PDB file of C-alpha atoms in Angstrom:
ATOM      1  CA  MET J1095      -3.909  20.767 -18.031  1.00 95.00           C
ATOM      2  CA  ILE J1096      -5.783  19.809 -14.874  1.00 98.00           C
ATOM      3  CA  ILE J1097      -3.742  20.199 -11.682  1.00 98.00           C
ATOM      4  CA  ILE J1098      -4.997  18.449  -8.553  1.00 98.00           C
ATOM      5  CA  PRO J1099      -2.843  19.211  -5.501  1.00 98.00           C
ATOM      6  CA  GLU J1100      -2.277  16.685  -2.751  1.00 97.00           C
ATOM      7  CA  ARG J1101      -4.581  18.529  -0.334  1.00 97.00           C
ATOM      8  CA  GLU J1102      -7.597  17.826  -2.584  1.00 98.00           C
ATOM      9  CA  ILE J1103      -7.136  14.083  -3.039  1.00 98.00           C
ATOM     10  CA  ALA J1104      -8.836  12.910   0.166  1.00 97.00           C
ATOM     11  CA  GLY J1105     -12.050  14.676  -0.868  1.00 97.00           C
ATOM     12  CA  LEU J1106     -12.053  13.126  -4.340  1.00 98.00           C
ATOM     13  CA  VAL J1107     -11.061   9.458  -3.932  1.00 97.00           C
ATOM     14  CA  THR J1108     -12.148   6.953  -1.288  1.00 96.00           C
ATOM     15  CA  PRO J1109     -10.461   3.661  -0.390  1.00 96.00           C
ATOM     16  CA  ALA J1110     -13.431   1.871  -1.961  1.00 96.00           C
ATOM     17  CA  ASP J1111     -12.952   3.823  -5.212  1.00 97.00           C
ATOM     18  CA  CYS J1112      -9.305   2.832  -5.242  1.00 97.00           C
ATOM     19  CA  LEU J1113     -10.012  -0.839  -4.643  1.00 97.00           C
ATOM     20  CA  ILE J1114     -12.398  -0.909  -7.627  1.00 97.00           C
ATOM     21  CA  ALA J1115      -9.889   0.877  -9.863  1.00 96.00           C
ATOM     22  CA  VAL J1116      -6.982  -1.387  -8.908  1.00 97.00           C
ATOM     23  CA  GLU J1117      -9.079  -4.521  -9.340  1.00 97.00           C
ATOM     24  CA  ARG J1118     -10.112  -3.388 -12.839  1.00 96.00           C
ATOM     25  CA  VAL J1119      -6.476  -2.816 -13.773  1.00 96.00           C
ATOM     26  CA  PHE J1120      -5.535  -6.281 -12.513  1.00 96.00           C
ATOM     27  CA  VAL J1121      -8.244  -7.702 -14.795  1.00 97.00           C
ATOM     28  CA  SER J1122      -6.893  -5.683 -17.727  1.00 97.00           C
ATOM     29  CA  MET J1123      -3.380  -6.932 -17.010  1.00 97.00           C
ATOM     30  CA  ALA J1124      -4.610 -10.527 -16.843  1.00 97.00           C
ATOM     31  CA  ASN J1125      -6.267  -9.974 -20.240  1.00 97.00           C
ATOM     32  CA  ARG J1126      -2.986  -8.504 -21.536  1.00 97.00           C
ATOM     33  CA  SER J1127      -4.649  -5.221 -22.411  1.00 97.00           C
ATOM     34  CA  ALA J1128      -2.692  -3.307 -19.768  1.00 98.00           C
ATOM     35  CA  CYS J1129       0.956  -3.364 -18.817  1.00 97.00           C
ATOM     36  CA  ASN J1130       3.534  -1.757 -16.584  1.00 97.00           C
ATOM     37  CA  PHE J1131       6.716  -0.464 -18.187  1.00 98.00           C
ATOM     38  CA  PRO J1132      10.179  -1.050 -16.686  1.00 98.00           C
ATOM     39  CA  VAL J1133      10.644   0.753 -13.381  1.00 98.00           C
ATOM     40  CA  VAL J1134      13.467   3.264 -12.904  1.00 97.00           C
ATOM     41  CA  ARG J1135      14.575   3.433  -9.265  1.00 96.00           C
ATOM     42  CA  GLU J1136      17.892   4.895  -8.164  1.00 97.00           C
ATOM     43  CA  ALA J1137      19.693   6.187  -5.087  1.00 97.00           C
ATOM     44  CA  ILE J1138      20.348   9.848  -5.827  1.00 97.00           C
ATOM     45  CA  GLY J1139      23.342  10.175  -3.500  1.00 97.00           C
ATOM     46  CA  HIS J1140      21.673  12.825  -1.367  1.00 98.00           C
ATOM     47  CA  ALA J1141      19.505  12.632   1.777  1.00 96.00           C
ATOM     48  CA  ASP J1142      19.668   8.813   1.529  1.00 96.00           C
ATOM     49  CA  ALA J1143      16.820   9.148  -0.959  1.00 97.00           C
ATOM     50  CA  LEU J1144      15.552   6.689  -3.560  1.00 96.00           C
ATOM     51  CA  TYR J1145      13.975   8.316  -6.610  1.00 98.00           C
ATOM     52  CA  GLY J1146      12.327   6.848  -9.677  1.00 98.00           C
ATOM     53  CA  PHE J1147       9.530   6.477 -12.194  1.00 97.00           C
ATOM     54  CA  LYS J1148       6.730   3.955 -12.570  1.00 98.00           C
ATOM     55  CA  SER J1149       4.547   4.025 -15.667  1.00 98.00           C
ATOM     56  CA  GLY J1150       1.986   1.993 -17.561  1.00 98.00           C
ATOM     57  CA  PHE J1151      -0.842   1.910 -20.075  1.00 98.00           C
ATOM     58  CA  ASP J1152      -4.347   0.452 -19.887  1.00 97.00           C
ATOM     59  CA  ARG J1153      -5.776   0.083 -23.397  1.00 96.00           C
ATOM     60  CA  ASP J1154      -9.249  -0.775 -22.078  1.00 93.00           C
ATOM     61  CA  ARG J1155      -9.615   2.716 -20.601  1.00 95.00           C
ATOM     62  CA  LEU J1156      -6.918   4.545 -22.597  1.00 97.00           C
ATOM     63  CA  THR J1157      -5.210   5.422 -19.333  1.00 97.00           C
ATOM     64  CA  LEU J1158      -1.575   6.381 -19.866  1.00 98.00           C
ATOM     65  CA  GLY J1159       0.566   7.818 -17.118  1.00 98.00           C
ATOM     66  CA  LEU J1160       3.545   7.802 -14.846  1.00 98.00           C
ATOM     67  CA  LYS J1161       4.359   8.403 -11.220  1.00 98.00           C
ATOM     68  CA  ALA J1162       7.557  10.202 -10.286  1.00 98.00           C
ATOM     69  CA  GLY J1163       8.890  10.259  -6.759  1.00 97.00           C
ATOM     70  CA  GLY J1164      10.442   8.056  -4.163  1.00 96.00           C
ATOM     71  CA  PHE J1165      11.460   7.502  -0.575  1.00 93.00           C
ATOM     72  CA  TRP J1166      13.103  10.156   1.594  1.00 95.00           C
ATOM     73  CA  PRO J1167      13.799   8.372   4.903  1.00 91.00           C
ATOM     74  CA  HIS J1168      14.523  11.520   6.906  1.00 95.00           C
ATOM     75  CA  ASN J1169      11.256  13.275   6.055  1.00 95.00           C
ATOM     76  CA  ILE J1170       9.638  12.081   9.255  1.00 87.00           C
ATOM     77  CA  GLU J1171      12.006  14.412  11.107  1.00 92.00           C
ATOM     78  CA  ARG J1172      10.501  17.265   9.082  1.00 94.00           C
ATOM     79  CA  GLY J1173       6.929  16.229   9.761  1.00 91.00           C
ATOM     80  CA  LEU J1174       6.510  14.941   6.196  1.00 91.00           C
ATOM     81  CA  SER J1175       5.663  11.554   4.740  1.00 88.00           C
ATOM     82  CA  ASN J1176       8.744   9.582   3.733  1.00 90.00           C
ATOM     83  CA  HIS J1177       7.106   8.739   0.419  1.00 91.00           C
ATOM     84  CA  GLN J1178       6.702  11.677  -1.956  1.00 97.00           C
ATOM     85  CA  SER J1179       5.278  11.429  -5.466  1.00 98.00           C
ATOM     86  CA  VAL J1180       3.286  13.094  -8.221  1.00 98.00           C
ATOM     87  CA  ILE J1181       1.297  11.463 -11.041  1.00 98.00           C
ATOM     88  CA  PHE J1182       1.203  12.668 -14.657  1.00 98.00           C
ATOM     89  CA  LEU J1183      -1.570  11.516 -16.992  1.00 98.00           C
ATOM     90  CA  PHE J1184      -1.349  11.722 -20.776  1.00 98.00           C
ATOM     91  CA  ASP J1185      -3.852  11.702 -23.639  1.00 98.00           C
ATOM     92  CA  ALA J1186      -3.307   8.296 -25.238  1.00 98.00           C
ATOM     93  CA  ASP J1187      -4.271   9.603 -28.695  1.00 98.00           C
ATOM     94  CA  THR J1188      -1.938  12.601 -28.795  1.00 98.00           C
ATOM     95  CA  GLY J1189       0.598  12.172 -26.002  1.00 98.00           C
ATOM     96  CA  ARG J1190      -0.324  15.563 -24.530  1.00 98.00           C
ATOM     97  CA  CYS J1191      -0.026  15.824 -20.741  1.00 98.00           C
ATOM     98  CA  CYS J1192      -3.563  16.355 -19.480  1.00 98.00           C
ATOM     99  CA  ALA J1193      -3.234  16.145 -15.697  1.00 98.00           C
ATOM    100  CA  MET J1194      -0.796  16.452 -12.810  1.00 98.00           C
ATOM    101  CA  VAL J1195      -2.073  14.862  -9.612  1.00 98.00           C
ATOM    102  CA  GLY J1196      -0.701  14.674  -6.065  1.00 98.00           C
ATOM    103  CA  GLY J1197       0.404  11.087  -5.570  1.00 98.00           C
ATOM    104  CA  ASN J1198       1.097  10.579  -1.873  1.00 97.00           C
ATOM    105  CA  LEU J1199      -2.356   9.533  -0.632  1.00 97.00           C
ATOM    106  CA  LEU J1200      -3.115   7.768  -3.910  1.00 97.00           C
ATOM    107  CA  THR J1201       0.034   5.690  -3.493  1.00 96.00           C
ATOM    108  CA  ALA J1202      -1.022   4.708   0.025  1.00 96.00           C
ATOM    109  CA  LEU J1203      -4.534   3.784  -1.101  1.00 98.00           C
ATOM    110  CA  ARG J1204      -3.299   1.857  -4.147  1.00 97.00           C
ATOM    111  CA  THR J1205      -0.801  -0.148  -2.112  1.00 96.00           C
ATOM    112  CA  ALA J1206      -3.473  -1.013   0.438  1.00 98.00           C
ATOM    113  CA  ALA J1207      -5.975  -1.914  -2.285  1.00 98.00           C
ATOM    114  CA  ALA J1208      -3.571  -4.392  -3.899  1.00 97.00           C
ATOM    115  CA  ALA J1209      -3.165  -6.266  -0.610  1.00 96.00           C
ATOM    116  CA  ALA J1210      -6.903  -6.128   0.069  1.00 98.00           C
ATOM    117  CA  ILE J1211      -7.693  -7.635  -3.335  1.00 98.00           C
ATOM    118  CA  SER J1212      -5.358 -10.551  -2.643  1.00 97.00           C
ATOM    119  CA  ILE J1213      -7.239 -11.176   0.612  1.00 98.00           C
ATOM    120  CA  LYS J1214     -10.598 -10.845  -1.141  1.00 97.00           C
ATOM    121  CA  TYR J1215      -9.788 -13.662  -3.560  1.00 96.00           C
ATOM    122  CA  LEU J1216      -7.178 -15.816  -1.844  1.00 96.00           C
ATOM    123  CA  ALA J1217      -7.751 -15.783   1.916  1.00 97.00           C
ATOM    124  CA  ARG J1218      -9.858 -18.491   3.491  1.00 96.00           C
ATOM    125  CA  PRO J1219     -13.448 -17.264   3.993  1.00 95.00           C
ATOM    126  CA  LYS J1220     -13.349 -18.035   7.725  1.00 95.00           C
ATOM    127  CA  SER J1221     -10.086 -16.186   8.381  1.00 97.00           C
ATOM    128  CA  LYS J1222     -10.297 -14.609  11.840  1.00 98.00           C
ATOM    129  CA  VAL J1223      -6.793 -13.383  12.745  1.00 98.00           C
ATOM    130  CA  ILE J1224      -4.742 -10.954  10.689  1.00 98.00           C
ATOM    131  CA  GLY J1225      -1.023 -10.524  11.269  1.00 98.00           C
ATOM    132  CA  MET J1226       0.772  -7.229  10.585  1.00 98.00           C
ATOM    133  CA  ILE J1227       4.545  -6.984  10.209  1.00 98.00           C
ATOM    134  CA  GLY J1228       5.553  -3.330  10.164  1.00 98.00           C
ATOM    135  CA  ALA J1229       3.931  -0.300  11.778  1.00 97.00           C
ATOM    136  CA  GLY J1230       5.066   2.619   9.672  1.00 93.00           C
ATOM    137  CA  HIS J1231       2.908   5.216   7.909  1.00 91.00           C
ATOM    138  CA  GLN J1232       1.588   2.758   5.319  1.00 95.00           C
ATOM    139  CA  SER J1233       0.578   0.093   7.832  1.00 97.00           C
ATOM    140  CA  THR J1234      -2.692   1.721   8.875  1.00 98.00           C
ATOM    141  CA  PHE J1235      -3.831   1.960   5.256  1.00 98.00           C
ATOM    142  CA  GLN J1236      -3.021  -1.735   4.763  1.00 98.00           C
ATOM    143  CA  LEU J1237      -4.844  -2.797   7.896  1.00 98.00           C
ATOM    144  CA  ARG J1238      -8.011  -0.772   7.277  1.00 98.00           C
ATOM    145  CA  ALA J1239      -8.321  -2.082   3.717  1.00 98.00           C
ATOM    146  CA  ALA J1240      -7.673  -5.669   4.847  1.00 98.00           C
ATOM    147  CA  LEU J1241     -10.263  -5.527   7.612  1.00 98.00           C
ATOM    148  CA  ASP J1242     -12.939  -4.737   5.023  1.00 97.00           C
ATOM    149  CA  GLN J1243     -12.370  -8.090   3.287  1.00 97.00           C
ATOM    150  CA  ARG J1244     -13.040 -10.663   6.012  1.00 97.00           C
ATOM    151  CA  PRO J1245     -14.767 -10.757   9.422  1.00 96.00           C
ATOM    152  CA  PHE J1246     -11.467 -10.579  11.292  1.00 98.00           C
ATOM    153  CA  GLU J1247     -11.745 -10.779  15.058  1.00 98.00           C
ATOM    154  CA  LYS J1248      -8.149 -10.106  16.084  1.00 98.00           C
ATOM    155  CA  VAL J1249      -4.999  -8.274  14.968  1.00 98.00           C
ATOM    156  CA  VAL J1250      -1.574  -9.604  15.949  1.00 98.00           C
ATOM    157  CA  ALA J1251       1.341  -7.339  15.104  1.00 98.00           C
ATOM    158  CA  TRP J1252       5.122  -7.018  15.229  1.00 98.00           C
ATOM    159  CA  ASN J1253       7.407  -4.069  14.552  1.00 98.00           C
ATOM    160  CA  ILE J1254      11.117  -3.555  15.091  1.00 95.00           C
ATOM    161  CA  ASP J1255      10.155  -0.584  17.289  1.00 96.00           C
ATOM    162  CA  PRO J1256       7.233  -1.868  19.382  1.00 97.00           C
ATOM    163  CA  THR J1257       6.168   1.629  20.443  1.00 97.00           C
ATOM    164  CA  MET J1258       4.942   2.265  16.898  1.00 97.00           C
ATOM    165  CA  LEU J1259       2.373  -0.515  17.196  1.00 98.00           C
ATOM    166  CA  ALA J1260       0.045   1.939  18.918  1.00 98.00           C
ATOM    167  CA  ARG J1261      -1.188   3.162  15.534  1.00 98.00           C
ATOM    168  CA  LEU J1262      -2.288  -0.356  14.579  1.00 98.00           C
ATOM    169  CA  GLU J1263      -3.893  -0.865  17.973  1.00 98.00           C
ATOM    170  CA  GLU J1264      -5.905   2.303  17.365  1.00 98.00           C
ATOM    171  CA  VAL J1265      -7.221   0.903  14.065  1.00 98.00           C
ATOM    172  CA  ALA J1266      -8.219  -2.324  15.831  1.00 98.00           C
ATOM    173  CA  ARG J1267     -10.000  -0.263  18.475  1.00 98.00           C
ATOM    174  CA  GLU J1268     -11.869   1.646  15.734  1.00 97.00           C
ATOM    175  CA  ARG J1269     -13.150  -1.683  14.377  1.00 97.00           C
ATOM    176  CA  ASN J1270     -13.915  -3.083  17.835  1.00 98.00           C
ATOM    177  CA  ILE J1271     -11.592  -6.070  17.485  1.00 98.00           C
ATOM    178  CA  SER J1272      -8.840  -7.270  19.797  1.00 98.00           C
ATOM    179  CA  PHE J1273      -5.158  -6.444  19.364  1.00 98.00           C
ATOM    180  CA  GLU J1274      -1.995  -8.165  20.564  1.00 98.00           C
ATOM    181  CA  SER J1275       1.694  -7.294  20.191  1.00 98.00           C
ATOM    182  CA  VAL J1276       3.572 -10.544  19.531  1.00 98.00           C
ATOM    183  CA  ASP J1277       6.921 -11.874  18.372  1.00 98.00           C
ATOM    184  CA  LEU J1278       7.259 -13.284  14.846  1.00 98.00           C
ATOM    185  CA  ASP J1279       6.897 -16.912  15.936  1.00 97.00           C
ATOM    186  CA  GLN J1280       3.620 -16.148  17.707  1.00 98.00           C
ATOM    187  CA  LEU J1281       2.414 -14.059  14.768  1.00 98.00           C
ATOM    188  CA  GLY J1282       2.976 -16.920  12.348  1.00 97.00           C
ATOM    189  CA  GLN J1283       1.268 -19.395  14.657  1.00 97.00           C
ATOM    190  CA  GLN J1284      -1.874 -17.293  15.105  1.00 97.00           C
ATOM    191  CA  ALA J1285      -2.433 -15.444  11.845  1.00 98.00           C
ATOM    192  CA  ASP J1286      -4.731 -16.650   9.056  1.00 98.00           C
ATOM    193  CA  VAL J1287      -3.549 -13.755   6.858  1.00 98.00           C
ATOM    194  CA  ILE J1288      -0.195 -11.965   7.088  1.00 98.00           C
ATOM    195  CA  ILE J1289       0.645  -8.546   5.661  1.00 98.00           C
ATOM    196  CA  THR J1290       4.269  -7.437   5.599  1.00 97.00           C
ATOM    197  CA  ILE J1291       4.737  -3.712   5.039  1.00 96.00           C
ATOM    198  CA  THR J1292       8.290  -2.650   5.860  1.00 93.00           C
ATOM    199  CA  SER J1293      11.163  -0.852   4.159  1.00 84.00           C
ATOM    200  CA  SER J1294      13.645  -3.545   5.181  1.00 88.00           C
ATOM    201  CA  PHE J1295      16.083  -4.823   2.557  1.00 85.00           C
ATOM    202  CA  GLU J1296      16.620  -7.997   4.608  1.00 92.00           C
ATOM    203  CA  PRO J1297      14.200 -10.919   5.106  1.00 93.00           C
ATOM    204  CA  ILE J1298      12.162 -10.625   8.306  1.00 94.00           C
ATOM    205  CA  LEU J1299       9.622 -13.451   8.265  1.00 96.00           C
ATOM    206  CA  LYS J1300      10.893 -16.991   7.625  1.00 95.00           C
ATOM    207  CA  ALA J1301       8.948 -19.752   5.899  1.00 95.00           C
ATOM    208  CA  SER J1302       9.333 -21.867   9.026  1.00 95.00           C
ATOM    209  CA  GLN J1303       7.360 -19.239  10.973  1.00 96.00           C
ATOM    210  CA  VAL J1304       4.300 -19.471   8.710  1.00 95.00           C
ATOM    211  CA  ARG J1305       1.941 -22.375   9.297  1.00 89.00           C
ATOM    212  CA  PRO J1306       0.410 -24.212   6.302  1.00 85.00           C
TER     213      PRO J1306
END
């Protein structure tokens, strides 16, 4: 069995690699040659954690695997990512487990790639303003991947704790584009593309706040 610890992932997989892989899987799913199996996701009754399994099979590439892990909301107090996971890959011909792979960074890259692909194919070509709702750990991955898809000129962002928006402002600064902290009404009025990336169980953005 191949074991790839979390510390090695950044040197092996780039965001661009992940976008290509996720796009190929979407194509396989559209062709009905790949599928996701029912998700198991449960509150474990300890540490306010949610724990579960996500699995699937891609017949085009004989990729069979699962991801185990979940969301531990108090990890930030320990200096750890709230999302913790590990991926197991299996030989599709024999069922033997052939690899165990750290899943934290891969989860972040995959989630960002899925949003980026939607922008690649669905956003208007002349989109200039991107709106971000949420400024947690995942938000910077989402924003960086999104900014690669269109010539955005401005980021407008909202977060329940405005002090956390600094991390998104830093990404905008890296890309030499402007940044503005706004309320949700202003965000909806300005944004050509909106990404929501929060752990809220309640609706945040209303349809009335999004222009046609």
